[in-house]
């Protein structure tokens, strides 16, 4: 074991890119034809939200944007900043730029999804009036976590997890450019374990790599050989049982969902417990059950969606530790519900038809006729108002003429949807084969 004291800054910080040329990955944003490249080089930067997994370069990209466009850069972390901190930074930004220069300062907020509504509200005026250009970084879907008023003033750009090639390039760059690593004889014999454990997170990859280097013999003449076995031995001694950002995170939530889909409440609560003990975000768990309630249960038990939605609202209000009980109740309810993916399949078929057939015209009898001209053209003329007929039903065409009688919804073989099949068969016996 080495007695070398590593440099204070982590490896990921020491080799952080300073320019677009050094930036690895996200070519769809900052590559030669990337959607952000021209804007960055011209210094015409809109307020934006960078959405992507941890360790994909969100903070680095914000810093590069500020440097390349020659703007003042202010940074806040949503974890430890309040409304007062936001206002103080905005006041400083206004004095250093905004109304006084052609280029307004950049205000970077890391983990902006952790800001409350009032904290996000405090940003609106500064963004709207151009006092600052806001760059927010988030690992959560901004549609859920950023207030609509702020989201409408920002462009959303998605960053992807690093590919295998990106991660390999990152390791190569670290060994070639880091002052400390350049003094070592490193032989990367195997990299599969490093890449797999990183889960596409560049920062995590470098942290593991540095851990292996620091735990090895680093005398001047020694060669540090890195193998999969060595990496796994060291990582297992130094990491927790549940990783909220890596491969295990996705494997466990996959096992959780599949247990519910497979109607096994025992498997569901076990994998739920694994996530809870690992500190998984309650809203992440509840959101996945909300999706499943529609995708895998649907109209076989419509109450499942209500249950899941109520669970999401409840755990958002309560949090841990009490949320574990609510999550368990919902998971067991969903696991023991009848299953159907009929709605999921139906919308998939309908979307595929739209892609194939394009923008088909709405039949004349289904069109709205708010003006005199539209009435004269016959809009809505032959429409049959269902409530004027027996059993509140009148057979008519509700699809474009080109795809008439196309059936997208096929009820499942469960009690509730068998009732739906019987209902539809009685209504549409001459049109659809139910």
Coordinates of C-alpha atoms in Angstrom, one line a residue:
X1 CA 0.0 0.0 0.0
X2 CA 1.2 3.5 -0.8
X3 CA 2.1 6.1 1.8
X4 CA 1.6 8.8 -0.9
X5 CA -0.8 11.6 0.1
X6 CA -2.9 12.3 -3.0
X7 CA -3.5 15.8 -4.2
X8 CA -6.4 17.5 -2.4
X9 CA -8.6 18.0 -5.4
X10 CA -10.2 14.8 -6.8
X11 CA -9.1 13.6 -10.1
X12 CA -12.4 14.6 -11.8
X13 CA -11.8 18.2 -10.7
X14 CA -8.1 18.2 -11.7
X15 CA -8.8 17.2 -15.3
X16 CA -12.1 19.1 -15.7
X17 CA -12.2 20.4 -19.3
X18 CA -11.7 24.2 -19.8
X19 CA -12.8 24.4 -23.4
X20 CA -15.2 22.8 -25.9
X21 CA -12.2 21.1 -27.6
X22 CA -11.4 19.3 -24.3
X23 CA -15.0 18.4 -23.6
X24 CA -15.8 14.7 -24.0
X25 CA -19.2 13.4 -25.0
X26 CA -22.5 15.2 -25.8
X27 CA -21.6 15.6 -29.4
X28 CA -25.3 16.2 -30.2
X29 CA -25.1 19.4 -28.2
X30 CA -21.5 20.6 -28.5
X31 CA -20.1 18.6 -31.4
X32 CA -19.3 20.2 -34.8
X33 CA -23.0 20.2 -35.7
X34 CA -24.3 20.3 -32.1
X35 CA -27.4 22.3 -31.3
X36 CA -25.5 24.4 -28.8
X37 CA -22.1 24.8 -30.6
X38 CA -22.9 27.8 -32.7
X39 CA -24.7 29.6 -29.9
X40 CA -21.8 29.1 -27.5
X41 CA -19.2 30.4 -30.1
X42 CA -21.3 33.4 -30.9
X43 CA -22.0 34.1 -27.3
X44 CA -25.8 34.1 -27.9
X45 CA -26.8 32.0 -24.9
X46 CA -30.5 31.6 -23.9
X47 CA -31.5 30.6 -20.4
X48 CA -31.4 26.8 -20.4
X49 CA -31.8 23.7 -18.3
X50 CA -29.3 20.9 -18.6
X51 CA -31.0 17.6 -17.9
X52 CA -29.0 14.4 -17.5
X53 CA -27.7 11.7 -15.2
X54 CA -24.9 12.5 -12.7
X55 CA -21.4 12.8 -14.0
X56 CA -22.3 13.7 -17.6
X57 CA -20.7 17.2 -17.6
X58 CA -23.5 19.6 -16.8
X59 CA -21.4 21.8 -14.5
X60 CA -18.4 21.7 -16.8
X61 CA -20.5 22.7 -19.8
X62 CA -22.0 25.6 -17.9
X63 CA -18.5 26.8 -17.0
X64 CA -17.3 26.4 -20.5
X65 CA -20.2 28.4 -21.9
X66 CA -19.4 31.2 -19.5
X67 CA -15.7 31.2 -20.4
X68 CA -16.2 30.9 -24.1
X69 CA -18.8 33.7 -24.2
X70 CA -16.7 35.8 -21.8
X71 CA -19.4 36.3 -19.2
X72 CA -19.3 36.7 -15.4
X73 CA -20.1 33.3 -13.8
X74 CA -22.1 32.9 -10.6
X75 CA -22.8 29.5 -9.1
X76 CA -25.3 28.3 -6.5
X77 CA -26.1 24.8 -5.2
X78 CA -29.8 24.2 -4.5
X79 CA -28.8 22.0 -1.6
X80 CA -27.6 24.8 0.6
X81 CA -29.0 28.0 -1.0
X82 CA -32.2 29.8 0.0
X83 CA -34.2 32.7 -1.5
X84 CA -31.9 35.2 0.3
X85 CA -28.8 33.7 -1.4
X86 CA -30.5 33.8 -4.8
X87 CA -31.4 37.5 -4.4
X88 CA -27.9 38.4 -3.3
X89 CA -26.3 36.7 -6.3
X90 CA -28.8 38.3 -8.6
X91 CA -28.0 41.7 -7.1
X92 CA -24.3 41.1 -7.7
X93 CA -24.9 39.9 -11.2
X94 CA -26.9 43.0 -12.0
X95 CA -24.0 45.1 -10.9
X96 CA -21.4 43.2 -12.8
X97 CA -23.4 42.8 -16.0
X98 CA -27.0 42.6 -17.1
X99 CA -28.2 46.2 -17.6
X100 CA -24.6 47.5 -17.7
X101 CA -23.0 45.4 -20.4
X102 CA -24.0 43.7 -23.7
X103 CA -23.4 40.3 -22.1
X104 CA -25.4 39.5 -19.0
X105 CA -23.9 37.2 -16.4
X106 CA -24.5 33.5 -16.2
X107 CA -26.2 32.2 -13.0
X108 CA -25.6 28.5 -12.7
X109 CA -27.8 26.6 -10.3
X110 CA -26.8 23.0 -9.6
X111 CA -29.6 20.5 -8.8
X112 CA -32.2 23.1 -9.5
X113 CA -34.9 20.4 -9.0
X114 CA -34.2 20.7 -5.3
X115 CA -35.4 24.4 -5.3
X116 CA -38.8 24.9 -3.8
X117 CA -41.5 26.8 -5.7
X118 CA -40.8 30.0 -3.8
X119 CA -37.0 29.7 -4.6
X120 CA -37.8 29.1 -8.3
X121 CA -40.2 32.1 -8.3
X122 CA -37.4 34.3 -7.0
X123 CA -35.5 33.7 -10.3
X124 CA -38.4 34.7 -12.6
X125 CA -37.9 38.5 -12.8
X126 CA -34.1 38.2 -13.3
X127 CA -34.5 35.7 -16.1
X128 CA -37.4 37.5 -17.8
X129 CA -35.7 40.9 -17.6
X130 CA -32.4 39.6 -18.8
X131 CA -30.4 40.5 -15.6
X132 CA -28.9 37.0 -15.8
X133 CA -28.8 34.0 -18.1
X134 CA -29.9 31.1 -16.0
X135 CA -28.3 27.7 -16.5
X136 CA -29.9 25.0 -14.3
X137 CA -28.6 21.5 -13.9
X138 CA -30.9 18.7 -13.0
X139 CA -30.9 14.9 -12.8
X140 CA -34.8 14.9 -12.7
X141 CA -37.3 15.5 -15.5
X142 CA -37.7 19.3 -15.5
X143 CA -41.3 18.9 -16.6
X144 CA -42.0 17.6 -13.0
X145 CA -39.5 19.5 -11.0
X146 CA -39.2 23.0 -12.6
X147 CA -42.2 25.4 -12.3
X148 CA -44.0 26.0 -15.6
X149 CA -43.3 29.8 -15.5
X150 CA -39.6 29.3 -15.3
X151 CA -39.5 26.3 -17.6
X152 CA -41.2 28.3 -20.3
X153 CA -38.4 30.8 -20.2
X154 CA -35.7 28.2 -20.7
X155 CA -34.5 25.8 -23.4
X156 CA -34.1 22.2 -22.2
X157 CA -31.1 20.3 -23.4
X158 CA -30.7 16.6 -22.6
X159 CA -27.2 15.2 -21.7
X160 CA -26.7 11.4 -22.1
X161 CA -24.8 9.0 -20.0
X162 CA -21.3 8.5 -21.2
X163 CA -20.9 5.8 -23.8
X164 CA -18.2 3.1 -23.6
X165 CA -16.0 5.1 -26.0
X166 CA -16.5 8.3 -24.0
X167 CA -15.5 6.6 -20.8
X168 CA -12.4 5.0 -22.4
X169 CA -11.4 8.4 -23.8
X170 CA -11.9 9.9 -20.3
X171 CA -9.5 7.4 -18.7
X172 CA -7.0 7.9 -21.5
X173 CA -7.2 11.7 -21.0
X174 CA -6.7 11.3 -17.2
X175 CA -3.5 9.3 -17.6
X176 CA -2.1 11.6 -20.2
X177 CA -2.9 15.0 -18.7
X178 CA -3.1 14.7 -14.9
X179 CA 0.1 15.9 -13.2
X180 CA 0.0 13.1 -10.6
X181 CA -1.0 10.2 -12.9
X182 CA 1.7 11.1 -15.5
X183 CA 4.4 10.3 -13.0
X184 CA 3.1 6.7 -12.6
X185 CA 3.5 3.6 -14.8
X186 CA -0.1 2.5 -15.2
X187 CA -1.0 -0.5 -17.2
X188 CA -4.7 -0.7 -17.9
X189 CA -4.9 -4.4 -18.6
X190 CA -8.7 -4.6 -18.2
X191 CA -11.3 -1.9 -18.1
X192 CA -14.6 -3.7 -18.2
X193 CA -15.2 -3.5 -14.4
X194 CA -14.3 0.2 -14.3
X195 CA -16.7 1.0 -17.1
X196 CA -19.5 -1.2 -15.7
X197 CA -19.3 0.2 -12.2
X198 CA -19.3 3.8 -13.5
X199 CA -22.9 3.4 -14.9
X200 CA -22.1 6.0 -17.6
X201 CA -21.1 8.5 -14.9
X202 CA -17.7 10.1 -15.8
X203 CA -17.1 11.5 -12.3
X204 CA -17.7 8.1 -10.7
X205 CA -15.4 6.4 -13.2
X206 CA -12.6 8.8 -12.3
X207 CA -13.3 8.4 -8.6
X208 CA -13.0 4.6 -8.8
X209 CA -9.9 4.9 -11.0
X210 CA -8.2 7.2 -8.5
X211 CA -9.2 4.8 -5.7
X212 CA -7.5 1.9 -7.4
X213 CA -4.4 4.0 -8.1
X214 CA -4.1 5.3 -4.6
X215 CA -4.5 1.8 -3.2
X216 CA -1.7 0.4 -5.3
X217 CA 2.1 0.5 -4.9
X218 CA 3.0 3.9 -6.3
X219 CA 6.8 3.8 -5.9
X220 CA 8.6 5.4 -8.8
X221 CA 9.6 2.1 -10.4
X222 CA 6.5 0.1 -9.8
X223 CA 4.0 -0.6 -12.5
X224 CA 0.4 -0.3 -11.5
X225 CA -1.6 -3.1 -13.2
X226 CA -5.4 -2.6 -13.3
X227 CA -7.5 -5.7 -13.7
X228 CA -11.2 -6.4 -13.3
X229 CA -10.5 -8.5 -10.2
X230 CA -8.5 -5.8 -8.6
X231 CA -11.1 -3.2 -9.3
X232 CA -13.9 -5.3 -7.9
X233 CA -12.0 -6.2 -4.7
X234 CA -11.2 -2.5 -3.9
X235 CA -14.7 -1.2 -4.8
X236 CA -16.5 -3.7 -2.7
X237 CA -14.5 -2.6 0.3
X238 CA -15.2 1.1 -0.3
X239 CA -18.8 1.4 -1.6
X240 CA -22.3 1.0 -0.2
X241 CA -24.7 -1.8 -1.1
X242 CA -27.0 0.4 -3.2
X243 CA -25.8 2.9 -5.8
X244 CA -28.5 5.5 -6.6
X245 CA -26.8 6.5 -9.9
X246 CA -25.1 3.5 -11.4
X247 CA -26.1 0.2 -13.0
X248 CA -27.4 -1.3 -9.7
X249 CA -29.9 1.5 -9.4
X250 CA -31.5 0.6 -12.7
X251 CA -31.3 -3.2 -12.1
X252 CA -33.1 -2.9 -8.7
X253 CA -35.9 -0.7 -9.9
X254 CA -36.3 -3.0 -12.9
X255 CA -36.6 -6.0 -10.5
X256 CA -39.1 -4.0 -8.5
X257 CA -41.3 -3.2 -11.5
X258 CA -41.1 -6.7 -12.9
X259 CA -42.1 -8.1 -9.6
X260 CA -45.2 -5.9 -9.5
X261 CA -46.0 -6.7 -13.1
X262 CA -45.6 -10.4 -12.3
X263 CA -48.1 -10.1 -9.4
X264 CA -45.6 -11.0 -6.7
X265 CA -46.0 -8.7 -3.7
X266 CA -43.1 -10.5 -1.9
X267 CA -40.6 -9.6 -4.6
X268 CA -42.1 -6.1 -4.8
X269 CA -41.6 -5.3 -1.1
X270 CA -38.1 -6.8 -1.1
X271 CA -36.8 -4.7 -3.9
X272 CA -38.7 -1.7 -2.4
X273 CA -36.9 -2.3 0.8
X274 CA -33.6 -2.4 -1.0
X275 CA -34.3 1.0 -2.6
X276 CA -35.5 2.5 0.7
X277 CA -32.5 1.3 2.6
X278 CA -30.3 2.7 -0.1
X279 CA -31.8 6.1 0.3
X280 CA -33.6 6.2 -3.0
X281 CA -35.7 9.3 -3.7
X282 CA -39.3 8.6 -2.6
X283 CA -40.7 10.5 -5.6
X284 CA -38.7 8.3 -8.0
X285 CA -40.2 5.2 -6.6
X286 CA -43.7 6.6 -6.5
X287 CA -43.4 7.9 -10.1
X288 CA -42.4 4.5 -11.4
X289 CA -45.5 2.9 -9.7
X290 CA -47.7 5.7 -11.2
X291 CA -46.4 4.8 -14.7
X292 CA -46.9 1.0 -14.0
X293 CA -50.5 1.6 -12.8
X294 CA -51.5 2.7 -16.3
X295 CA -49.0 0.7 -18.4
X296 CA -49.5 -2.7 -16.8
X297 CA -52.9 -2.5 -15.0
X298 CA -54.9 0.1 -16.8
X299 CA -58.6 -0.6 -17.1
X300 CA -58.3 -4.0 -15.6
X301 CA -58.4 -2.0 -12.3
X302 CA -58.8 1.7 -12.9
X303 CA -58.5 2.4 -9.2
X304 CA -54.8 1.4 -9.4
X305 CA -54.0 4.7 -11.1
X306 CA -55.9 6.7 -8.4
X307 CA -54.0 4.7 -5.7
X308 CA -50.6 5.4 -7.3
X309 CA -51.3 9.1 -7.9
X310 CA -52.5 9.5 -4.3
X311 CA -49.3 7.7 -3.2
X312 CA -47.2 10.1 -5.2
X313 CA -48.9 13.1 -3.6
X314 CA -48.6 11.6 -0.1
X315 CA -44.9 10.7 -0.2
X316 CA -44.1 14.1 -1.7
X317 CA -45.7 15.7 1.3
X318 CA -44.4 13.3 4.0
X319 CA -41.0 11.9 3.0
X320 CA -39.1 9.3 4.9
X321 CA -39.3 7.4 7.2
X322 CA -43.2 7.2 7.1
X323 CA -43.4 7.1 3.3
X324 CA -42.1 3.5 3.4
X325 CA -45.5 2.4 4.7
X326 CA -47.4 4.2 2.0
X327 CA -45.0 2.9 -0.7
X328 CA -45.4 -0.6 0.6
X329 CA -49.2 -0.4 0.6
X330 CA -49.3 0.8 -3.0
X331 CA -46.7 -1.7 -4.2
X332 CA -48.7 -4.6 -2.7
X333 CA -52.0 -3.2 -4.1
X334 CA -50.5 -2.9 -7.6
X335 CA -48.9 -6.4 -7.4
X336 CA -52.2 -8.0 -6.4
X337 CA -54.3 -6.1 -9.0
X338 CA -55.5 -7.7 -12.3
X339 CA -53.1 -6.8 -15.1
X340 CA -53.6 -5.4 -18.6
X341 CA -51.4 -3.5 -21.0
X342 CA -54.3 -2.9 -23.5
X343 CA -54.1 0.9 -23.1
X344 CA -50.3 0.8 -23.6
X345 CA -50.7 -1.3 -26.8
X346 CA -53.6 0.8 -28.1
X347 CA -51.7 4.2 -28.0
X348 CA -48.7 2.5 -29.5
X349 CA -50.7 1.2 -32.5
X350 CA -52.4 4.6 -32.9
X351 CA -49.1 6.5 -32.8
X352 CA -47.7 4.1 -35.4
X353 CA -50.7 4.7 -37.6
X354 CA -50.2 8.4 -37.3
X355 CA -46.5 8.1 -38.4
X356 CA -47.6 5.9 -41.4
X357 CA -50.5 8.0 -42.6
X358 CA -49.5 11.5 -41.6
X359 CA -51.9 14.4 -41.2
X360 CA -55.2 12.9 -42.2
X361 CA -58.2 15.3 -42.5
X362 CA -60.8 15.4 -39.7
X363 CA -64.2 14.1 -41.2
X364 CA -66.5 17.0 -42.0
X365 CA -69.2 15.8 -39.6
X366 CA -66.8 15.9 -36.6
X367 CA -65.5 19.4 -37.3
X368 CA -66.4 22.3 -35.1
X369 CA -68.5 25.1 -36.8
X370 CA -68.1 28.3 -34.7
X371 CA -68.5 30.6 -37.8
X372 CA -71.2 31.2 -40.4
X373 CA -68.8 30.2 -43.2
X374 CA -68.0 26.9 -41.5
X375 CA -71.7 26.1 -41.1
X376 CA -72.3 27.0 -44.8
X377 CA -69.4 24.6 -45.7
X378 CA -71.2 21.8 -43.9
X379 CA -68.9 21.5 -40.9
X380 CA -70.6 19.3 -38.2
X381 CA -73.8 19.0 -40.3
X382 CA -74.2 15.2 -40.2
X383 CA -72.9 14.8 -36.6
X384 CA -75.1 12.7 -34.4
X385 CA -75.3 13.9 -30.8
X386 CA -75.1 10.7 -28.9
X387 CA -77.4 11.8 -26.1
X388 CA -80.3 12.2 -28.5
X389 CA -80.3 8.5 -29.2
X390 CA -81.3 5.4 -27.3
X391 CA -78.7 4.2 -24.8
X392 CA -76.8 7.5 -25.5
X393 CA -75.3 5.9 -28.6
X394 CA -75.5 6.5 -32.4
X395 CA -73.2 4.6 -34.7
X396 CA -71.1 6.9 -36.9
X397 CA -67.5 7.2 -38.1
X398 CA -65.0 8.8 -35.7
X399 CA -61.8 8.1 -37.7
X400 CA -60.5 9.7 -40.9
X401 CA -61.9 8.1 -44.1
X402 CA -58.6 6.6 -45.0
X403 CA -58.4 4.4 -41.9
X404 CA -62.1 3.8 -41.2
X405 CA -62.9 0.8 -38.9
X406 CA -59.3 0.5 -37.7
X407 CA -59.3 -1.1 -34.3
X408 CA -56.5 0.0 -31.9
X409 CA -58.0 -1.1 -28.5
X410 CA -58.1 -4.8 -27.8
X411 CA -59.6 -5.5 -24.3
X412 CA -57.6 -7.9 -22.1
X413 CA -58.7 -11.2 -20.7
X414 CA -59.6 -9.9 -17.2
X415 CA -63.0 -9.4 -15.5
X416 CA -63.2 -5.7 -16.0
X417 CA -62.1 -5.6 -19.6
X418 CA -64.3 -8.5 -20.5
X419 CA -67.1 -6.2 -19.5
X420 CA -65.6 -3.6 -21.7
X421 CA -65.4 -6.1 -24.6
X422 CA -69.1 -7.0 -24.1
X423 CA -70.1 -3.3 -24.0
X424 CA -68.1 -2.5 -27.2
X425 CA -69.4 -5.6 -29.0
X426 CA -73.0 -4.5 -28.4
X427 CA -72.3 -1.0 -29.6
X428 CA -70.1 -1.7 -32.6
X429 CA -71.1 -5.3 -33.7
X430 CA -71.4 -4.1 -37.4
X431 CA -68.1 -2.3 -37.5
X432 CA -65.4 -3.7 -35.1
X433 CA -64.7 -7.3 -34.4
X434 CA -64.9 -7.5 -30.6

